[in-house]
XYZ file of N, CA, C and O in Angstrom:
592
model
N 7.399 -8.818 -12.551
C 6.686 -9.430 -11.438
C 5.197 -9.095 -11.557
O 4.971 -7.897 -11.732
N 4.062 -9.966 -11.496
C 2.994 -9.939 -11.649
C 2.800 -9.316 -10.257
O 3.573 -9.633 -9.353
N 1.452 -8.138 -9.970
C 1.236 -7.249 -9.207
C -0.293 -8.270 -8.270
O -0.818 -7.949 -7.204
N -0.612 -9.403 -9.094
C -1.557 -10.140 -8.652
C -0.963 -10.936 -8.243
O -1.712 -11.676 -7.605
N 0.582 -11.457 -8.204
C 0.723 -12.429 -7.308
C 0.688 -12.174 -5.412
O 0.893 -13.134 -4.668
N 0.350 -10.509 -4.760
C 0.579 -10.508 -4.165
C -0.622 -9.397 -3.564
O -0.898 -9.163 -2.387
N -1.294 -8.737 -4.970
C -2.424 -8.108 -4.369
C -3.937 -8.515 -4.798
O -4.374 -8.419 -5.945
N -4.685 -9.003 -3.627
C -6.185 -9.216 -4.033
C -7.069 -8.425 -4.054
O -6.990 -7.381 -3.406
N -8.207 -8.758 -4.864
C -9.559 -7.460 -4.791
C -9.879 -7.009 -3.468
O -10.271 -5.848 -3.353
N -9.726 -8.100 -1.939
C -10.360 -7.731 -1.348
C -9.464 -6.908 -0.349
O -9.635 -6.609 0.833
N -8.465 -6.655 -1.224
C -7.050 -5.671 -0.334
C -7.028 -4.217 -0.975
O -6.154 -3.394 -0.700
N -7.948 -4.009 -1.752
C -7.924 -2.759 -2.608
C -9.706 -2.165 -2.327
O -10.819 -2.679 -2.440
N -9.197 -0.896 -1.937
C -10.225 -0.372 -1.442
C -10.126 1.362 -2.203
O -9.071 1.986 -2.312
N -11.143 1.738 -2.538
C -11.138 3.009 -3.381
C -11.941 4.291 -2.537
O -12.890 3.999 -1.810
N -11.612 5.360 -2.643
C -12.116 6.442 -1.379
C -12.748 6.434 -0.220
O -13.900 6.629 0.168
N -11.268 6.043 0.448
C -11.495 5.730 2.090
C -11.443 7.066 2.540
O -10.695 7.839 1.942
N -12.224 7.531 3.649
C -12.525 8.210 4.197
C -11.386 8.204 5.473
O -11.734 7.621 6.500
N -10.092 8.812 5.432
C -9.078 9.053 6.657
C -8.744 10.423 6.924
O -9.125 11.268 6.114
N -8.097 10.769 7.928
C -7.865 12.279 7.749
C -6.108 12.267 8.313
O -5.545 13.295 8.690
N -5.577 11.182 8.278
C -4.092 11.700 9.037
C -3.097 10.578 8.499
O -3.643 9.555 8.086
N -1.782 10.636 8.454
C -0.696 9.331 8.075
C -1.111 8.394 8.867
O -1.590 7.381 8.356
N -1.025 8.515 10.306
C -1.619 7.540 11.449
C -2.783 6.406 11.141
O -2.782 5.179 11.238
N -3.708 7.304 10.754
C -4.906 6.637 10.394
C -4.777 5.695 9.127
O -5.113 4.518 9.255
N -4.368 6.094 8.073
C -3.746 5.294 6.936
C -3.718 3.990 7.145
O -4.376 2.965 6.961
N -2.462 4.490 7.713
C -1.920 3.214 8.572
C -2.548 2.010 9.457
O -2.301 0.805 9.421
N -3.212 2.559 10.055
C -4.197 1.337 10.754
C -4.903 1.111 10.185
O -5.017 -0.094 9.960
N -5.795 1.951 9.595
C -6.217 1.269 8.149
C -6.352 0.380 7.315
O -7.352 -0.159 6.840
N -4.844 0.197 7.091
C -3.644 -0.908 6.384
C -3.471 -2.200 7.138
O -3.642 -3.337 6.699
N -3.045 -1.774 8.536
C -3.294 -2.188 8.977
C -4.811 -3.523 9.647
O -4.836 -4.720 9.934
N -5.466 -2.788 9.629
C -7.061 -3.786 9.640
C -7.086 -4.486 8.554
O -7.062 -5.711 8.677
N -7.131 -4.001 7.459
C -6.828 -5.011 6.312
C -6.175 -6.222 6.207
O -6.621 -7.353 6.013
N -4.715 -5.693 6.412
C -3.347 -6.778 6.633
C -4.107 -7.864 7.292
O -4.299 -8.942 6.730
N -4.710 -7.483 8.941
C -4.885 -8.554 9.850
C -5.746 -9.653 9.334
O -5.615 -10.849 9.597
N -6.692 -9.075 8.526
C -7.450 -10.157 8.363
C -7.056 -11.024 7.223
O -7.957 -11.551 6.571
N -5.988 -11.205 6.951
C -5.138 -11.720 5.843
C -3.953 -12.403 6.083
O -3.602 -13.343 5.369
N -3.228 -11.954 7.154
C -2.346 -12.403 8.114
C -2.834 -12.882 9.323
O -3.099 -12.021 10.162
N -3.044 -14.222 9.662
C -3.108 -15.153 10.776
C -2.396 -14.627 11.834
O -2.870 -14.159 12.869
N -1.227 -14.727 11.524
C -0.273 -15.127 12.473
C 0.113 -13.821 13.277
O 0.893 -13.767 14.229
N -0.559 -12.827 12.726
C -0.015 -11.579 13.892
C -1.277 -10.401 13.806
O -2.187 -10.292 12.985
N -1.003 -9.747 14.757
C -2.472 -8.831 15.233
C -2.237 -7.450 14.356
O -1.198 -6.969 13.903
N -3.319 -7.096 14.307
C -3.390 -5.794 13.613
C -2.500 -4.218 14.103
O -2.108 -3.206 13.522
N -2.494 -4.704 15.365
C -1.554 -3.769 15.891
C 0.004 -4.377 15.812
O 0.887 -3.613 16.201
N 0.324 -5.453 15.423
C 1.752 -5.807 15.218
C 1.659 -5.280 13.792
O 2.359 -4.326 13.453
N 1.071 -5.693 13.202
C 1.588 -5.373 11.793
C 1.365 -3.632 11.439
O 1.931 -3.053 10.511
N 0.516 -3.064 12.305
C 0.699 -1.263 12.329
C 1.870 -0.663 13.040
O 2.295 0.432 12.672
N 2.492 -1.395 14.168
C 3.529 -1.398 14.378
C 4.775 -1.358 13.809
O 5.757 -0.697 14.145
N 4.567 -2.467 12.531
C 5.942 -2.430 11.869
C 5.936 -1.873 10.668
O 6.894 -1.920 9.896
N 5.084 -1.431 10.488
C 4.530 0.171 9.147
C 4.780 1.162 9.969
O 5.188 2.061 9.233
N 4.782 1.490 10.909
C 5.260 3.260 12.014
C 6.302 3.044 11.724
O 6.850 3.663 10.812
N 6.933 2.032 12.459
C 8.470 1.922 12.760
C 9.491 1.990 11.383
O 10.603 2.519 11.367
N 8.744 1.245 10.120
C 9.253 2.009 8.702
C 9.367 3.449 8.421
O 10.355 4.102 8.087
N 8.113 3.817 8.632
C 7.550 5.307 8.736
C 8.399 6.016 9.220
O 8.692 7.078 8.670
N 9.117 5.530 10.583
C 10.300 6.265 11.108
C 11.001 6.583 10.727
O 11.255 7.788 10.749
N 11.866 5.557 10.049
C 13.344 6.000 9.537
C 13.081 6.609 8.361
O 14.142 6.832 7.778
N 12.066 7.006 7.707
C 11.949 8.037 6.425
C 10.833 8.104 6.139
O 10.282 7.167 6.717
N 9.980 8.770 5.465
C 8.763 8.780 4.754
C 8.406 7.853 3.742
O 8.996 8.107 2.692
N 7.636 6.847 3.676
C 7.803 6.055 2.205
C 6.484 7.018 1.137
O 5.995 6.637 0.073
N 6.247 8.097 1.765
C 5.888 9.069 0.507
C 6.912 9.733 -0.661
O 7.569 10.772 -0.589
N 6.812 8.784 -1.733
C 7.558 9.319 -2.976
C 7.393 10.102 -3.772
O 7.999 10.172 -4.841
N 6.555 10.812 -3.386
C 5.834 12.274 -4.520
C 4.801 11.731 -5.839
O 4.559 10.616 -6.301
N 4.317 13.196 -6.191
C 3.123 12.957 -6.539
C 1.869 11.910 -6.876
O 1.461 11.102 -7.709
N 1.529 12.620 -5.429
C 0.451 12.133 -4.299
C 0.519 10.577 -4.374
O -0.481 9.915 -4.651
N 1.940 9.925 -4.074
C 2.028 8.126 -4.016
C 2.581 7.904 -2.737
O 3.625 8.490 -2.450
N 2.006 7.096 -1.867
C 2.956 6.763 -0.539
C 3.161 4.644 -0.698
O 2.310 3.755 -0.744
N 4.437 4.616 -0.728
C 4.192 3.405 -0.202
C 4.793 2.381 1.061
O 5.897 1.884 1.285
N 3.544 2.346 1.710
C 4.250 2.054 2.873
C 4.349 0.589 2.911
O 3.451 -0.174 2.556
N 6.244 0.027 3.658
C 6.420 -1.259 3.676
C 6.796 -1.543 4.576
O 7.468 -0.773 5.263
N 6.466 -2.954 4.984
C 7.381 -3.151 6.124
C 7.871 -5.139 6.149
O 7.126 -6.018 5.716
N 8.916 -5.319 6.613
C 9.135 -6.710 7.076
C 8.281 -7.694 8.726
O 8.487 -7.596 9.936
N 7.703 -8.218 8.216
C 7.013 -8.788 9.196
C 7.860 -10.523 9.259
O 8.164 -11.375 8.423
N 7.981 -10.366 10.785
C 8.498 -11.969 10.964
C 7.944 -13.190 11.290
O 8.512 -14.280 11.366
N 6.454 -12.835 11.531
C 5.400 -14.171 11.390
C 4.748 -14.626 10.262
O 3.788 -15.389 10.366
N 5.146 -14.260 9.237
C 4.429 -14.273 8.518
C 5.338 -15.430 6.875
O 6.562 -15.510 6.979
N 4.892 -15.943 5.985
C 5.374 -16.517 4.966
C 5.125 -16.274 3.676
O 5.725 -16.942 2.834
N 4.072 -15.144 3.227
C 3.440 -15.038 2.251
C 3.696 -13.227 2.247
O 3.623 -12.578 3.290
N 3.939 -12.719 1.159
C 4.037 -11.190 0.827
C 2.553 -10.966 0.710
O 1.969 -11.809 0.029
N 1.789 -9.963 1.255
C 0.906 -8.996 1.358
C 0.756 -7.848 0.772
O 1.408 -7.077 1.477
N 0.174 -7.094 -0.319
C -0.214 -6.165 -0.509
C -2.076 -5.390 -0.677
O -3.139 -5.968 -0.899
N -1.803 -4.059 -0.474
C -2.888 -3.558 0.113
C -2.859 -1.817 -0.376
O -2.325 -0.878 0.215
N -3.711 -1.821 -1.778
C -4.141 -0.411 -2.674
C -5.336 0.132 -2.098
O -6.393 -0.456 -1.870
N -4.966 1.589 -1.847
C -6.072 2.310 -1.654
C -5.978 3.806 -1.845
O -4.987 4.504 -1.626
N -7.177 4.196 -2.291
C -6.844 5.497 -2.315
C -8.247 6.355 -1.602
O -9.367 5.877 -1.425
N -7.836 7.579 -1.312
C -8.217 8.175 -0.446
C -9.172 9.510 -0.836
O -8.760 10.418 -1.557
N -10.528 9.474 -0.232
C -11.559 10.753 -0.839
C -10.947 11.487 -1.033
O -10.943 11.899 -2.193
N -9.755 12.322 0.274
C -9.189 13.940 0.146
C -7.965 13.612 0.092
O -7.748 12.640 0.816
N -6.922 14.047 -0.528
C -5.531 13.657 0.015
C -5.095 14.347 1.302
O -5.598 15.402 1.689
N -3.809 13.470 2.153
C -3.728 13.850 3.362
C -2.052 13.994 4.027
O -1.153 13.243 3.651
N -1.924 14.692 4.685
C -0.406 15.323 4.694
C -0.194 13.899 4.978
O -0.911 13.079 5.552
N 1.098 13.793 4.375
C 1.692 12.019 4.330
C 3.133 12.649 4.804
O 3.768 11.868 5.513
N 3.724 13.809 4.574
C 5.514 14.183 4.793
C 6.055 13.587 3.222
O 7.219 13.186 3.221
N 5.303 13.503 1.903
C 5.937 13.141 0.948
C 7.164 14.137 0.630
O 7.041 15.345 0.834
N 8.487 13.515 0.063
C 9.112 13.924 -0.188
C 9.219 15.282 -1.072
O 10.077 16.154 -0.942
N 8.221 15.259 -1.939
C 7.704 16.726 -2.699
C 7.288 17.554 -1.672
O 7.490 18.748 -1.895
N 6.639 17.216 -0.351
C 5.627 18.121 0.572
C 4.078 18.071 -0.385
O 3.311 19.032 -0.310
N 3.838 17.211 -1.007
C 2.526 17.050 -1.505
C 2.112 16.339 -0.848
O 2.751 15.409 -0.356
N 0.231 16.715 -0.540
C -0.615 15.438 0.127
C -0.548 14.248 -0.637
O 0.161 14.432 -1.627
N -1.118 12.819 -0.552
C -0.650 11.812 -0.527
C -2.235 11.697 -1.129
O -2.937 12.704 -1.036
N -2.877 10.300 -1.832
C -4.057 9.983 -1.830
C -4.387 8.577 -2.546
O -5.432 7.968 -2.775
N -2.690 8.279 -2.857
C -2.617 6.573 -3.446
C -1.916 5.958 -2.107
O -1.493 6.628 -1.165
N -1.896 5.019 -2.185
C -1.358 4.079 -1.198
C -1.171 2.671 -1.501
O -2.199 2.011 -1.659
N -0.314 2.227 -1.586
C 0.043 0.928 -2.141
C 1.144 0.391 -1.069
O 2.301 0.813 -1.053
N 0.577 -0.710 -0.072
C 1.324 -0.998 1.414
C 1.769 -2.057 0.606
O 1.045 -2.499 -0.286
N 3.014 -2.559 0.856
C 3.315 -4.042 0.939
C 4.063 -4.376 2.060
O 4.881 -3.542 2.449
N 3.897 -5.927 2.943
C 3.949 -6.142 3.741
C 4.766 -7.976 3.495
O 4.039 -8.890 3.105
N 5.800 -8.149 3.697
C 6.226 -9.459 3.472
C 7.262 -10.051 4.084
O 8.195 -9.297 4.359
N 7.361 -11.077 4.350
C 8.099 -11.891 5.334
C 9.371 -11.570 5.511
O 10.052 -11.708 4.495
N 10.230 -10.981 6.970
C 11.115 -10.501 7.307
C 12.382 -11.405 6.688
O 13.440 -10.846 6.978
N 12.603 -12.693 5.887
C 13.388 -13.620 5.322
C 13.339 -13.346 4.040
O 14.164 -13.943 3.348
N 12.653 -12.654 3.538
C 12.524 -12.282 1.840
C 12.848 -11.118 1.582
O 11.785 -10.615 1.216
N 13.722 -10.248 1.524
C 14.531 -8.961 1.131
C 14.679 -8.783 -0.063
O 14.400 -7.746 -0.665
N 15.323 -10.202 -0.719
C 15.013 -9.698 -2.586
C 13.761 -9.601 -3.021
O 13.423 -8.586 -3.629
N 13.002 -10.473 -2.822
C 11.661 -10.647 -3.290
C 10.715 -8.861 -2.602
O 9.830 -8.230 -3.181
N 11.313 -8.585 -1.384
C 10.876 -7.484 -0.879
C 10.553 -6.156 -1.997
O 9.497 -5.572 -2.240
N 12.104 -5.946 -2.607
C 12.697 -5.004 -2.938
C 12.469 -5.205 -4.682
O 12.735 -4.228 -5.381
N 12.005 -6.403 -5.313
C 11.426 -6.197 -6.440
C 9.452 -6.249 -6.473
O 8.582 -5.914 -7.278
N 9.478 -6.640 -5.607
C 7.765 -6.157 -5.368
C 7.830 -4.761 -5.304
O 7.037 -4.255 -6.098
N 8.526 -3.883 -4.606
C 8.751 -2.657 -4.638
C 8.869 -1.566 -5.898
O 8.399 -0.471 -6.206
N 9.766 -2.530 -6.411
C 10.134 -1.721 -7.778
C 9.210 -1.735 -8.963
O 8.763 -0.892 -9.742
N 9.103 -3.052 -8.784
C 7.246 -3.624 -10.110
C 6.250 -2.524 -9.540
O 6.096 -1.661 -10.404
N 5.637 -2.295 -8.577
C 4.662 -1.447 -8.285
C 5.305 0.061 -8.646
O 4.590 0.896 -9.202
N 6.808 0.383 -8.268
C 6.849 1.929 -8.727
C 6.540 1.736 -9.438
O 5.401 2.202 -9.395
N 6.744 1.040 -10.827
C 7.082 1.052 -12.145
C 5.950 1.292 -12.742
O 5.849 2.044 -13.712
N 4.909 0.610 -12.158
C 3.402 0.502 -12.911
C 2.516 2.136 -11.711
O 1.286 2.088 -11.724
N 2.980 3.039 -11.063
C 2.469 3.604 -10.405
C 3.332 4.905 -11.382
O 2.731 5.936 -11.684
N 4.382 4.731 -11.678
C 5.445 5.827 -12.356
C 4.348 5.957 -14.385
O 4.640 6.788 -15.244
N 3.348 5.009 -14.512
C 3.217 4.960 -15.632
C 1.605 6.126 -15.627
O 0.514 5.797 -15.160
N 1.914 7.357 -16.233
C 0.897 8.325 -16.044
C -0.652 7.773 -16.304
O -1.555 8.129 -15.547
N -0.923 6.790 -17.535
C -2.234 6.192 -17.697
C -2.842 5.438 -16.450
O -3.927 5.621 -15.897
N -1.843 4.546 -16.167
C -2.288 3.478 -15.392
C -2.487 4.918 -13.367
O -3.457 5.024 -12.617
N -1.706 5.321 -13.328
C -2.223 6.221 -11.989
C -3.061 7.723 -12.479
O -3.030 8.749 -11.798
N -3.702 7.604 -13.633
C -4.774 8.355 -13.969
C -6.195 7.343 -14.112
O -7.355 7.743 -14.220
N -5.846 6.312 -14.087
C -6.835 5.075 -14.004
C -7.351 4.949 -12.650
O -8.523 4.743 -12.335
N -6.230 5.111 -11.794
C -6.357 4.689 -10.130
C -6.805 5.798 -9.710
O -7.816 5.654 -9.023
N -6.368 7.157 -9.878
C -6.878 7.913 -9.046
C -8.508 8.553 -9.726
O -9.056 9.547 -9.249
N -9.179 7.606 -11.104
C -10.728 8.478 -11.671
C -11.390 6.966 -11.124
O -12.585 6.745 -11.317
N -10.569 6.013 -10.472
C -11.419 4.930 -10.309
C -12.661 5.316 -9.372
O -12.571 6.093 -8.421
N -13.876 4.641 -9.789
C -15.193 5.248 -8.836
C -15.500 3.883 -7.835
O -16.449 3.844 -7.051
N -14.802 3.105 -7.964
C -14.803 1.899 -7.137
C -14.089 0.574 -7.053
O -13.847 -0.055 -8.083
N -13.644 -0.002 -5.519
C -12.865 -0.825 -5.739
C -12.202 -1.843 -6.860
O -11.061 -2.303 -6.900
N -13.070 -1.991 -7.556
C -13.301 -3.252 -8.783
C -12.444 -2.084 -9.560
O -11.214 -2.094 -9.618
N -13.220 -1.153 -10.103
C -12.241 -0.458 -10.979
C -10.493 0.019 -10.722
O -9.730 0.387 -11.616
N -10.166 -0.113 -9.267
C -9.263 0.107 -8.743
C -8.156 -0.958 -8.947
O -6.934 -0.810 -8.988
N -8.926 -2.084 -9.064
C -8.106 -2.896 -8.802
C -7.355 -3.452 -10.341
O -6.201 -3.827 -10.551
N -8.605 -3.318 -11.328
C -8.631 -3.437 -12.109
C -7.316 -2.549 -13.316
O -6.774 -2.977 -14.335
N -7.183 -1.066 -12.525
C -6.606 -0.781 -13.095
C -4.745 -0.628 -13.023
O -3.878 -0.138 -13.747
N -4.792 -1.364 -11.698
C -3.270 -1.342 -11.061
C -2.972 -3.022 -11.759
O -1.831 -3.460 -11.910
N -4.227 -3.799 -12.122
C -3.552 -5.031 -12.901
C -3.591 -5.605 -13.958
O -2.970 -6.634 -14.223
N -4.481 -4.878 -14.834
C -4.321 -4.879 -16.526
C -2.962 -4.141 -16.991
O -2.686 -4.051 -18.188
């Protein structure tokens, strides 16, 4: 699965300045909204907590990815960023967190969900390519390096 069919330059943002999971999140949130029409920035931070709930989508070393099913929506969303300091995320290691790779896609698409999911571990599991992301000095390079 191509990682550009679903993430744009202007969804990838390189040392954001946050200090908490919360914040992340809305974060992600603000982003999402202006990309998604059809629902407010607080719906779609809404349904990233409420993921957040039932488990941590921090998968260890320092990767969180948070997802969620949204039901206004028709088009899958994703949204890379990484973060000046890393920040307690509850990753499953108990390591701070400082990549972030949200995807966000239509509550009717579950397969398509769940291999967008797996294409991004896959290319986040590959040590070059998340030694690329985390020396990136700016968005362009960020983006650049989650899609070569």
């Amino acid at each position: 699965m191509d990682i550009q069919s679903f993430l744009s330059k202007d969804c990838t943002e390189c040392a954001v300045s946050v200090s908490s999971k919360k914040r992340i999140i809305e974060h992600i949130g603000q982003i999402a909204a202006q990309h998604i029409s059809e629902m407010t920035e607080q719906e779609i931070t809404a349904a990233l907590l409420n993921r957040e709930r039932l488990g941590s989508t921090g998968i260890g070393n320092g990767i969180a990815l948070p997802h969620g099913r949204l039901a206004n929506t028709t088009k899958a969303l994703a949204i890379l960023i990484t973060t000046s300091d890393p920040i307690d995320y509850d990753a499953i290691d108990n390591q701070p967190v400082n990549v972030f790779f949200a995807l966000l896609v239509p509550e009717n698409q579950c397969n398509e969900h769940l291999k967008s999911l797996a294409a991004v571990a896959q290319k986040l599991s590959d040590k070059s390519i998340l030694k690329r992301i985390r020396t990136a000095q700016n968005s362009q390079e960020l983006y650049q390096a989650i899609t070569e």
